[in-house]
């Protein structure tokens, strides 16, 4: 119902593309009569959108990354690891970003409904990160989730490393 109201409010804009960063949101929109609400409009993941617009991070040096594709991936048109490597300019820098299968423990509902489990999953993930590389996430909102329950403002969190993409589109 809320989405219908948004569509009614914005229908004069002739919207052609809705960009999302969350796989669950993507799936919900796609299954919610999206084509009837926004006729002729496409839903696209933010990473796919950036790649389509040729917005890449070239020349990143001195940092190694691994990538975790979320359980509800928003990336629908190509292999997520290939997409991340293209966005990060990995082939130009001579290294490949690898996929990490371990759950990040920060899904939209897991951290809220089962913080005990989510925290343990996050600690195990932190151990892996300390052993390996910085982490890229496909869901930007997840970046702030690691600070939940931590004391003190501005505290450094080893799990809060670069997120792709960063900044407004």
Short mmCIF file of N, CA and C in Angstrom, two decimals:
data_model
loop_
_atom_site.label_atom_id
_atom_site.label_comp_id
_atom_site.label_asym_id
_atom_site.label_seq_id
_atom_site.Cartn_x
_atom_site.Cartn_y
_atom_site.Cartn_z
N UNK A 1 0.82 -1.18 0.00
CA UNK A 1 0.00 0.00 0.00
C UNK A 1 0.88 1.26 0.00
N UNK A 2 1.91 1.28 0.83
CA UNK A 2 2.80 2.43 0.90
C UNK A 2 3.48 2.68 -0.45
N UNK A 3 3.88 1.60 -1.10
CA UNK A 3 4.56 1.74 -2.38
C UNK A 3 3.63 2.34 -3.43
N UNK A 4 2.36 1.98 -3.38
CA UNK A 4 1.37 2.58 -4.29
C UNK A 4 1.28 4.09 -4.06
N UNK A 5 1.32 4.50 -2.81
CA UNK A 5 1.27 5.94 -2.49
C UNK A 5 2.50 6.67 -3.02
N UNK A 6 3.65 6.04 -2.86
CA UNK A 6 4.88 6.63 -3.39
C UNK A 6 4.76 6.77 -4.91
N UNK A 7 4.28 5.72 -5.56
CA UNK A 7 4.11 5.74 -7.01
C UNK A 7 3.15 6.84 -7.44
N UNK A 8 2.04 6.99 -6.72
CA UNK A 8 1.07 8.04 -7.05
C UNK A 8 1.67 9.43 -6.88
N UNK A 9 2.48 9.59 -5.86
CA UNK A 9 3.12 10.88 -5.60
C UNK A 9 4.16 11.22 -6.67
N UNK A 10 4.86 10.20 -7.15
CA UNK A 10 5.97 10.43 -8.08
C UNK A 10 5.63 10.15 -9.54
N UNK A 11 4.37 9.84 -9.85
CA UNK A 11 4.04 9.40 -11.21
C UNK A 11 4.31 10.46 -12.28
N UNK A 12 4.36 11.71 -11.92
CA UNK A 12 4.63 12.77 -12.90
C UNK A 12 6.10 12.80 -13.33
N UNK A 13 6.98 12.08 -12.63
CA UNK A 13 8.41 12.11 -12.91
C UNK A 13 8.83 11.21 -14.06
N UNK A 14 7.96 10.33 -14.52
CA UNK A 14 8.30 9.40 -15.60
C UNK A 14 9.55 8.59 -15.24
N UNK A 15 9.48 7.89 -14.12
CA UNK A 15 10.60 7.11 -13.61
C UNK A 15 10.87 5.92 -14.53
N UNK A 16 12.14 5.75 -14.91
CA UNK A 16 12.55 4.67 -15.80
C UNK A 16 13.33 3.57 -15.07
N UNK A 17 13.99 3.94 -13.97
CA UNK A 17 14.83 2.99 -13.25
C UNK A 17 14.71 3.22 -11.75
N UNK A 18 14.58 2.12 -11.00
CA UNK A 18 14.63 2.17 -9.55
C UNK A 18 15.89 1.41 -9.15
N UNK A 19 16.80 2.09 -8.45
CA UNK A 19 18.07 1.52 -8.04
C UNK A 19 17.96 1.09 -6.58
N UNK A 20 18.32 -0.18 -6.31
CA UNK A 20 18.26 -0.71 -4.94
C UNK A 20 19.64 -1.22 -4.53
N UNK A 21 19.86 -1.30 -3.22
CA UNK A 21 21.12 -1.84 -2.71
C UNK A 21 20.90 -3.09 -1.86
N UNK A 22 19.67 -3.52 -1.73
CA UNK A 22 19.33 -4.64 -0.86
C UNK A 22 18.60 -5.71 -1.66
N UNK A 23 19.09 -6.94 -1.59
CA UNK A 23 18.48 -8.03 -2.32
C UNK A 23 17.06 -8.34 -1.87
N UNK A 24 16.81 -8.25 -0.58
CA UNK A 24 15.46 -8.48 -0.07
C UNK A 24 14.51 -7.42 -0.61
N UNK A 25 14.95 -6.18 -0.62
CA UNK A 25 14.14 -5.09 -1.17
C UNK A 25 13.88 -5.32 -2.66
N UNK A 26 14.91 -5.73 -3.38
CA UNK A 26 14.77 -6.01 -4.81
C UNK A 26 13.70 -7.07 -5.02
N UNK A 27 13.81 -8.18 -4.29
CA UNK A 27 12.86 -9.28 -4.45
C UNK A 27 11.44 -8.87 -4.08
N UNK A 28 11.30 -8.08 -3.01
CA UNK A 28 9.97 -7.62 -2.60
C UNK A 28 9.36 -6.69 -3.65
N UNK A 29 10.15 -5.77 -4.18
CA UNK A 29 9.64 -4.87 -5.21
C UNK A 29 9.26 -5.64 -6.47
N UNK A 30 10.10 -6.58 -6.87
CA UNK A 30 9.83 -7.35 -8.08
C UNK A 30 8.55 -8.17 -7.95
N UNK A 31 8.25 -8.64 -6.75
CA UNK A 31 7.06 -9.44 -6.52
C UNK A 31 5.84 -8.63 -6.12
N UNK A 32 5.94 -7.32 -6.08
CA UNK A 32 4.87 -6.47 -5.58
C UNK A 32 4.24 -5.66 -6.71
N UNK A 33 3.86 -6.32 -7.77
CA UNK A 33 3.20 -5.66 -8.90
C UNK A 33 3.98 -4.44 -9.38
N UNK A 34 5.29 -4.55 -9.34
CA UNK A 34 6.16 -3.43 -9.71
C UNK A 34 5.86 -2.91 -11.11
N UNK A 35 5.67 -3.85 -12.05
CA UNK A 35 5.41 -3.44 -13.43
C UNK A 35 4.08 -2.71 -13.60
N UNK A 36 3.14 -2.96 -12.70
CA UNK A 36 1.86 -2.23 -12.74
C UNK A 36 1.99 -0.85 -12.09
N UNK A 37 2.80 -0.77 -11.06
CA UNK A 37 2.98 0.50 -10.35
C UNK A 37 3.83 1.47 -11.15
N UNK A 38 4.94 0.96 -11.69
CA UNK A 38 5.83 1.77 -12.53
C UNK A 38 5.96 1.09 -13.90
N UNK A 39 4.98 1.26 -14.78
CA UNK A 39 5.03 0.60 -16.09
C UNK A 39 6.27 1.00 -16.88
N UNK A 40 6.93 -0.01 -17.46
CA UNK A 40 8.11 0.25 -18.28
C UNK A 40 9.36 0.58 -17.50
N UNK A 41 9.31 0.46 -16.19
CA UNK A 41 10.44 0.80 -15.33
C UNK A 41 11.23 -0.46 -14.98
N UNK A 42 12.52 -0.34 -14.84
CA UNK A 42 13.35 -1.47 -14.44
C UNK A 42 13.84 -1.31 -13.01
N UNK A 43 14.08 -2.44 -12.33
CA UNK A 43 14.73 -2.45 -11.02
C UNK A 43 16.15 -2.92 -11.28
N UNK A 44 17.12 -2.24 -10.68
CA UNK A 44 18.51 -2.63 -10.88
C UNK A 44 19.28 -2.45 -9.57
N UNK A 45 20.22 -3.33 -9.34
CA UNK A 45 21.11 -3.24 -8.18
C UNK A 45 22.07 -2.07 -8.38
N UNK A 46 22.44 -1.42 -7.30
CA UNK A 46 23.33 -0.26 -7.36
C UNK A 46 24.67 -0.59 -8.02
N UNK A 47 25.19 -1.78 -7.76
CA UNK A 47 26.48 -2.17 -8.33
C UNK A 47 26.37 -2.35 -9.84
N UNK A 48 25.28 -2.98 -10.27
CA UNK A 48 25.05 -3.14 -11.70
C UNK A 48 24.84 -1.78 -12.37
N UNK A 49 24.16 -0.89 -11.67
CA UNK A 49 23.93 0.46 -12.17
C UNK A 49 25.26 1.20 -12.35
N UNK A 50 26.12 1.12 -11.34
CA UNK A 50 27.43 1.78 -11.42
C UNK A 50 28.25 1.24 -12.59
N UNK A 51 28.23 -0.08 -12.75
CA UNK A 51 28.98 -0.69 -13.84
C UNK A 51 28.40 -0.27 -15.19
N UNK A 52 27.07 -0.24 -15.27
CA UNK A 52 26.40 0.19 -16.50
C UNK A 52 26.78 1.62 -16.87
N UNK A 53 26.96 2.47 -15.86
CA UNK A 53 27.33 3.87 -16.07
C UNK A 53 28.85 4.06 -16.13
N UNK A 54 29.59 2.94 -16.10
CA UNK A 54 31.06 2.93 -16.16
C UNK A 54 31.70 3.74 -15.04
N UNK A 55 31.13 3.65 -13.85
CA UNK A 55 31.69 4.31 -12.66
C UNK A 55 32.47 3.25 -11.89
N UNK A 56 33.79 3.32 -11.99
CA UNK A 56 34.65 2.30 -11.39
C UNK A 56 35.67 2.95 -10.46
N UNK A 57 36.21 2.13 -9.57
CA UNK A 57 37.29 2.57 -8.69
C UNK A 57 38.60 2.03 -9.25
N UNK A 58 39.20 2.79 -10.11
CA UNK A 58 40.48 2.39 -10.68
C UNK A 58 41.61 2.97 -9.85
N UNK A 59 42.71 2.25 -9.82
CA UNK A 59 43.89 2.77 -9.15
C UNK A 59 43.91 2.58 -7.65
N UNK A 60 43.06 1.70 -7.11
CA UNK A 60 43.10 1.42 -5.68
C UNK A 60 44.31 0.54 -5.43
N UNK A 61 45.25 1.02 -4.63
CA UNK A 61 46.46 0.24 -4.37
C UNK A 61 46.68 0.11 -2.87
N UNK A 62 47.43 -0.90 -2.50
CA UNK A 62 47.81 -1.07 -1.11
C UNK A 62 46.76 -1.74 -0.23
N UNK A 63 45.63 -2.09 -0.79
CA UNK A 63 44.58 -2.76 -0.01
C UNK A 63 44.11 -3.98 -0.77
N UNK A 64 44.00 -5.08 -0.06
CA UNK A 64 43.47 -6.31 -0.64
C UNK A 64 42.05 -6.50 -0.13
N UNK A 65 41.17 -7.04 -0.96
CA UNK A 65 39.78 -7.22 -0.59
C UNK A 65 39.33 -8.65 -0.78
N UNK A 66 38.32 -9.03 0.01
CA UNK A 66 37.57 -10.24 -0.27
C UNK A 66 36.11 -9.79 -0.35
N UNK A 67 35.27 -10.60 -0.94
CA UNK A 67 33.89 -10.20 -1.17
C UNK A 67 32.93 -11.25 -0.63
N UNK A 68 31.91 -10.78 0.07
CA UNK A 68 30.84 -11.67 0.55
C UNK A 68 29.56 -11.28 -0.16
N UNK A 69 29.02 -12.19 -0.95
CA UNK A 69 27.75 -11.96 -1.61
C UNK A 69 26.65 -12.35 -0.62
N UNK A 70 25.74 -11.43 -0.32
CA UNK A 70 24.74 -11.72 0.71
C UNK A 70 23.78 -12.83 0.31
N UNK A 71 23.16 -13.41 1.31
CA UNK A 71 22.20 -14.50 1.09
C UNK A 71 21.10 -14.08 0.12
N UNK A 72 20.63 -12.85 0.25
CA UNK A 72 19.60 -12.31 -0.65
C UNK A 72 20.29 -11.31 -1.56
N UNK A 73 21.03 -11.81 -2.53
CA UNK A 73 21.83 -10.93 -3.37
C UNK A 73 20.97 -10.02 -4.25
N UNK A 74 21.32 -8.75 -4.31
CA UNK A 74 20.61 -7.85 -5.22
C UNK A 74 21.18 -7.90 -6.64
N UNK A 75 22.32 -8.53 -6.81
CA UNK A 75 22.98 -8.57 -8.12
C UNK A 75 22.35 -9.69 -8.93
N UNK A 76 21.66 -9.32 -10.01
CA UNK A 76 20.85 -10.29 -10.76
C UNK A 76 21.34 -10.56 -12.17
N UNK A 77 22.11 -9.66 -12.78
CA UNK A 77 22.39 -9.80 -14.21
C UNK A 77 23.72 -10.47 -14.54
N UNK A 78 24.60 -10.61 -13.56
CA UNK A 78 25.88 -11.25 -13.83
C UNK A 78 26.46 -11.83 -12.54
N UNK A 79 27.52 -12.57 -12.66
CA UNK A 79 28.17 -13.15 -11.49
C UNK A 79 28.66 -12.02 -10.58
N UNK A 80 28.26 -12.04 -9.29
CA UNK A 80 28.63 -10.96 -8.38
C UNK A 80 30.13 -10.74 -8.23
N UNK A 81 30.92 -11.80 -8.21
CA UNK A 81 32.37 -11.65 -8.06
C UNK A 81 32.96 -10.98 -9.30
N UNK A 82 32.48 -11.37 -10.46
CA UNK A 82 32.93 -10.73 -11.70
C UNK A 82 32.58 -9.24 -11.68
N UNK A 83 31.38 -8.92 -11.25
CA UNK A 83 30.94 -7.53 -11.18
C UNK A 83 31.82 -6.72 -10.23
N UNK A 84 32.08 -7.26 -9.03
CA UNK A 84 32.91 -6.56 -8.05
C UNK A 84 34.32 -6.34 -8.60
N UNK A 85 34.88 -7.36 -9.25
CA UNK A 85 36.21 -7.21 -9.83
C UNK A 85 36.24 -6.13 -10.91
N UNK A 86 35.19 -6.05 -11.71
CA UNK A 86 35.12 -5.00 -12.73
C UNK A 86 34.98 -3.62 -12.10
N UNK A 87 34.14 -3.50 -11.07
CA UNK A 87 33.96 -2.21 -10.39
C UNK A 87 35.25 -1.72 -9.74
N UNK A 88 36.00 -2.64 -9.18
CA UNK A 88 37.21 -2.29 -8.46
C UNK A 88 38.44 -2.19 -9.36
N UNK A 89 38.27 -2.46 -10.66
CA UNK A 89 39.40 -2.38 -11.57
C UNK A 89 40.47 -3.40 -11.27
N UNK A 90 40.05 -4.57 -10.78
CA UNK A 90 41.00 -5.58 -10.33
C UNK A 90 41.92 -6.06 -11.45
N UNK A 91 41.40 -6.18 -12.67
CA UNK A 91 42.25 -6.66 -13.75
C UNK A 91 43.36 -5.67 -14.09
N UNK A 92 43.12 -4.39 -13.88
CA UNK A 92 44.15 -3.37 -14.13
C UNK A 92 45.22 -3.40 -13.04
N UNK A 93 44.81 -3.72 -11.82
CA UNK A 93 45.74 -3.71 -10.69
C UNK A 93 46.47 -5.04 -10.53
N UNK A 94 46.10 -6.05 -11.32
CA UNK A 94 46.82 -7.31 -11.31
C UNK A 94 46.45 -8.27 -10.18
N UNK A 95 45.34 -8.07 -9.53
CA UNK A 95 44.89 -9.05 -8.53
C UNK A 95 43.40 -9.25 -8.68
N UNK A 96 42.93 -10.37 -8.17
CA UNK A 96 41.52 -10.71 -8.26
C UNK A 96 40.91 -10.71 -6.87
N UNK A 97 39.74 -10.10 -6.75
CA UNK A 97 39.01 -10.12 -5.49
C UNK A 97 38.30 -11.46 -5.40
N UNK A 98 38.52 -12.16 -4.31
CA UNK A 98 37.94 -13.49 -4.12
C UNK A 98 36.65 -13.42 -3.33
N UNK A 99 35.81 -14.39 -3.54
CA UNK A 99 34.54 -14.48 -2.81
C UNK A 99 34.77 -15.23 -1.50
N UNK A 100 34.16 -14.74 -0.43
CA UNK A 100 34.20 -15.39 0.87
C UNK A 100 32.79 -15.88 1.18
N UNK A 101 32.64 -17.15 1.44
CA UNK A 101 31.32 -17.75 1.64
C UNK A 101 30.77 -17.58 3.05
N UNK A 102 31.62 -17.20 4.00
CA UNK A 102 31.14 -17.11 5.38
C UNK A 102 30.12 -15.99 5.53
N UNK A 103 29.02 -16.29 6.20
CA UNK A 103 27.96 -15.32 6.45
C UNK A 103 28.50 -14.15 7.26
N UNK A 104 28.06 -12.94 6.91
CA UNK A 104 28.52 -11.76 7.64
C UNK A 104 27.73 -11.56 8.93
N UNK A 105 26.58 -12.22 9.08
CA UNK A 105 25.79 -12.12 10.31
C UNK A 105 25.05 -10.82 10.47
N UNK A 106 24.91 -10.06 9.41
CA UNK A 106 24.31 -8.74 9.55
C UNK A 106 23.11 -8.54 8.63
N UNK A 107 22.42 -9.60 8.34
CA UNK A 107 21.23 -9.43 7.51
C UNK A 107 20.25 -8.51 8.23
N UNK A 108 19.33 -7.99 7.48
CA UNK A 108 18.40 -7.01 8.05
C UNK A 108 17.66 -7.53 9.28
N UNK A 109 17.31 -8.79 9.30
CA UNK A 109 16.53 -9.30 10.44
C UNK A 109 17.35 -10.11 11.43
N UNK A 110 18.40 -10.77 10.99
CA UNK A 110 19.18 -11.63 11.90
C UNK A 110 19.76 -10.83 13.06
N UNK A 111 20.37 -9.70 12.78
CA UNK A 111 21.00 -8.90 13.83
C UNK A 111 19.98 -8.37 14.84
N UNK A 112 18.76 -8.16 14.38
CA UNK A 112 17.72 -7.62 15.27
C UNK A 112 17.03 -8.73 16.06
N UNK A 113 16.70 -9.83 15.37
CA UNK A 113 15.94 -10.90 16.03
C UNK A 113 16.82 -11.84 16.84
N UNK A 114 18.06 -12.04 16.42
CA UNK A 114 18.97 -12.94 17.15
C UNK A 114 20.35 -12.31 17.28
N UNK A 115 20.46 -11.25 18.09
CA UNK A 115 21.76 -10.59 18.22
C UNK A 115 22.84 -11.51 18.79
N UNK A 116 22.45 -12.50 19.58
CA UNK A 116 23.43 -13.44 20.13
C UNK A 116 24.10 -14.24 19.02
N UNK A 117 23.32 -14.74 18.09
CA UNK A 117 23.88 -15.50 16.97
C UNK A 117 24.63 -14.57 16.03
N UNK A 118 24.03 -13.44 15.72
CA UNK A 118 24.64 -12.48 14.82
C UNK A 118 26.01 -12.03 15.32
N UNK A 119 26.13 -11.78 16.61
CA UNK A 119 27.39 -11.35 17.19
C UNK A 119 28.46 -12.43 17.05
N UNK A 120 28.10 -13.68 17.30
CA UNK A 120 29.07 -14.76 17.17
C UNK A 120 29.52 -14.93 15.72
N UNK A 121 28.58 -14.83 14.80
CA UNK A 121 28.93 -14.92 13.38
C UNK A 121 29.87 -13.79 13.01
N UNK A 122 29.58 -12.59 13.50
CA UNK A 122 30.43 -11.43 13.21
C UNK A 122 31.83 -11.61 13.78
N UNK A 123 31.95 -12.14 15.01
CA UNK A 123 33.27 -12.35 15.60
C UNK A 123 34.08 -13.34 14.77
N UNK A 124 33.44 -14.40 14.28
CA UNK A 124 34.15 -15.36 13.44
C UNK A 124 34.59 -14.71 12.14
N UNK A 125 33.74 -13.86 11.60
CA UNK A 125 34.08 -13.16 10.37
C UNK A 125 35.26 -12.21 10.62
N UNK A 126 35.26 -11.52 11.76
CA UNK A 126 36.38 -10.63 12.11
C UNK A 126 37.69 -11.39 12.15
N UNK A 127 37.67 -12.59 12.73
CA UNK A 127 38.88 -13.41 12.78
C UNK A 127 39.39 -13.69 11.37
N UNK A 128 38.48 -14.02 10.47
CA UNK A 128 38.86 -14.27 9.09
C UNK A 128 39.45 -13.03 8.44
N UNK A 129 38.84 -11.89 8.70
CA UNK A 129 39.31 -10.64 8.10
C UNK A 129 40.71 -10.32 8.60
N UNK A 130 40.93 -10.50 9.89
CA UNK A 130 42.27 -10.23 10.45
C UNK A 130 43.32 -11.11 9.79
N UNK A 131 42.94 -12.32 9.41
CA UNK A 131 43.87 -13.23 8.76
C UNK A 131 44.09 -12.88 7.30
N UNK A 132 43.09 -12.25 6.68
CA UNK A 132 43.15 -12.05 5.24
C UNK A 132 43.08 -10.62 4.79
N UNK A 133 41.98 -10.26 4.20
CA UNK A 133 41.87 -8.98 3.50
C UNK A 133 40.71 -8.16 4.01
N UNK A 134 40.67 -6.92 3.57
CA UNK A 134 39.52 -6.06 3.85
C UNK A 134 38.31 -6.67 3.17
N UNK A 135 37.13 -6.25 3.59
CA UNK A 135 35.91 -6.87 3.12
C UNK A 135 35.03 -5.90 2.35
N UNK A 136 34.49 -6.35 1.25
CA UNK A 136 33.49 -5.59 0.50
C UNK A 136 32.14 -6.23 0.75
N UNK A 137 31.12 -5.40 0.88
CA UNK A 137 29.77 -5.91 1.07
C UNK A 137 28.90 -5.40 -0.07
N UNK A 138 27.90 -6.17 -0.41
CA UNK A 138 26.99 -5.73 -1.46
C UNK A 138 25.85 -4.90 -0.91
N UNK A 139 25.72 -4.79 0.40
CA UNK A 139 24.63 -4.02 0.97
C UNK A 139 25.21 -2.89 1.81
N UNK A 140 25.19 -1.66 1.32
CA UNK A 140 25.80 -0.55 2.03
C UNK A 140 25.27 -0.34 3.45
N UNK A 141 23.99 -0.59 3.69
CA UNK A 141 23.43 -0.37 5.03
C UNK A 141 24.11 -1.26 6.07
N UNK A 142 24.67 -2.38 5.64
CA UNK A 142 25.34 -3.30 6.55
C UNK A 142 26.58 -2.66 7.16
N UNK A 143 27.14 -1.68 6.52
CA UNK A 143 28.38 -1.06 6.99
C UNK A 143 28.27 -0.53 8.40
N UNK A 144 27.14 0.02 8.78
CA UNK A 144 26.99 0.59 10.12
C UNK A 144 26.55 -0.41 11.16
N UNK A 145 26.16 -1.60 10.75
CA UNK A 145 25.62 -2.56 11.70
C UNK A 145 26.64 -3.06 12.71
N UNK A 146 27.92 -3.05 12.35
CA UNK A 146 28.95 -3.56 13.26
C UNK A 146 29.16 -2.71 14.48
N UNK A 147 28.75 -1.46 14.43
CA UNK A 147 28.93 -0.57 15.58
C UNK A 147 27.90 -0.81 16.66
N UNK A 148 26.83 -1.53 16.34
CA UNK A 148 25.79 -1.79 17.31
C UNK A 148 26.37 -2.46 18.56
N UNK A 149 26.13 -1.89 19.69
CA UNK A 149 26.58 -2.51 20.94
C UNK A 149 28.01 -2.18 21.31
N UNK A 150 28.70 -1.37 20.52
CA UNK A 150 30.08 -1.00 20.85
C UNK A 150 30.08 0.28 21.66
N UNK A 151 31.04 0.40 22.56
CA UNK A 151 31.13 1.58 23.42
C UNK A 151 31.96 2.67 22.76
N UNK A 152 31.61 3.91 23.01
CA UNK A 152 32.44 5.05 22.62
C UNK A 152 32.25 5.52 21.20
N UNK A 153 32.18 6.84 21.02
CA UNK A 153 32.02 7.40 19.68
C UNK A 153 33.29 7.26 18.85
N UNK A 154 33.11 6.99 17.57
CA UNK A 154 34.24 6.93 16.65
C UNK A 154 35.16 5.75 16.84
N UNK A 155 34.73 4.78 17.60
CA UNK A 155 35.58 3.61 17.84
C UNK A 155 35.83 2.86 16.54
N UNK A 156 37.08 2.54 16.29
CA UNK A 156 37.42 1.81 15.09
C UNK A 156 36.91 0.39 15.18
N UNK A 157 36.30 -0.08 14.13
CA UNK A 157 35.78 -1.44 14.08
C UNK A 157 36.45 -2.14 12.91
N UNK A 158 37.21 -3.21 13.15
CA UNK A 158 37.90 -3.88 12.06
C UNK A 158 36.96 -4.45 11.01
N UNK A 159 35.68 -4.60 11.35
CA UNK A 159 34.73 -5.12 10.39
C UNK A 159 34.15 -4.02 9.51
N UNK A 160 34.42 -2.77 9.88
CA UNK A 160 33.87 -1.64 9.12
C UNK A 160 34.90 -1.12 8.14
N UNK A 161 35.12 -1.86 7.11
CA UNK A 161 36.10 -1.52 6.09
C UNK A 161 35.38 -1.08 4.83
N UNK A 162 36.09 -0.69 3.80
CA UNK A 162 35.44 -0.09 2.63
C UNK A 162 34.26 -0.88 2.09
N UNK A 163 33.26 -0.15 1.69
CA UNK A 163 32.04 -0.71 1.12
C UNK A 163 31.95 -0.23 -0.31
N UNK A 164 31.53 -1.07 -1.21
CA UNK A 164 31.31 -0.67 -2.60
C UNK A 164 29.83 -0.67 -2.84
N UNK A 165 29.23 0.36 -3.29
CA UNK A 165 29.80 1.65 -3.62
C UNK A 165 29.78 2.58 -2.43
N UNK A 166 30.50 3.66 -2.52
CA UNK A 166 30.49 4.66 -1.46
C UNK A 166 30.06 5.99 -2.06
N UNK A 167 29.23 6.70 -1.36
CA UNK A 167 28.81 8.01 -1.82
C UNK A 167 27.58 7.98 -2.69
N UNK A 168 27.06 9.16 -2.97
CA UNK A 168 25.83 9.26 -3.76
C UNK A 168 26.06 8.94 -5.23
N UNK A 169 24.99 8.52 -5.89
CA UNK A 169 25.05 8.22 -7.32
C UNK A 169 24.43 9.36 -8.08
#
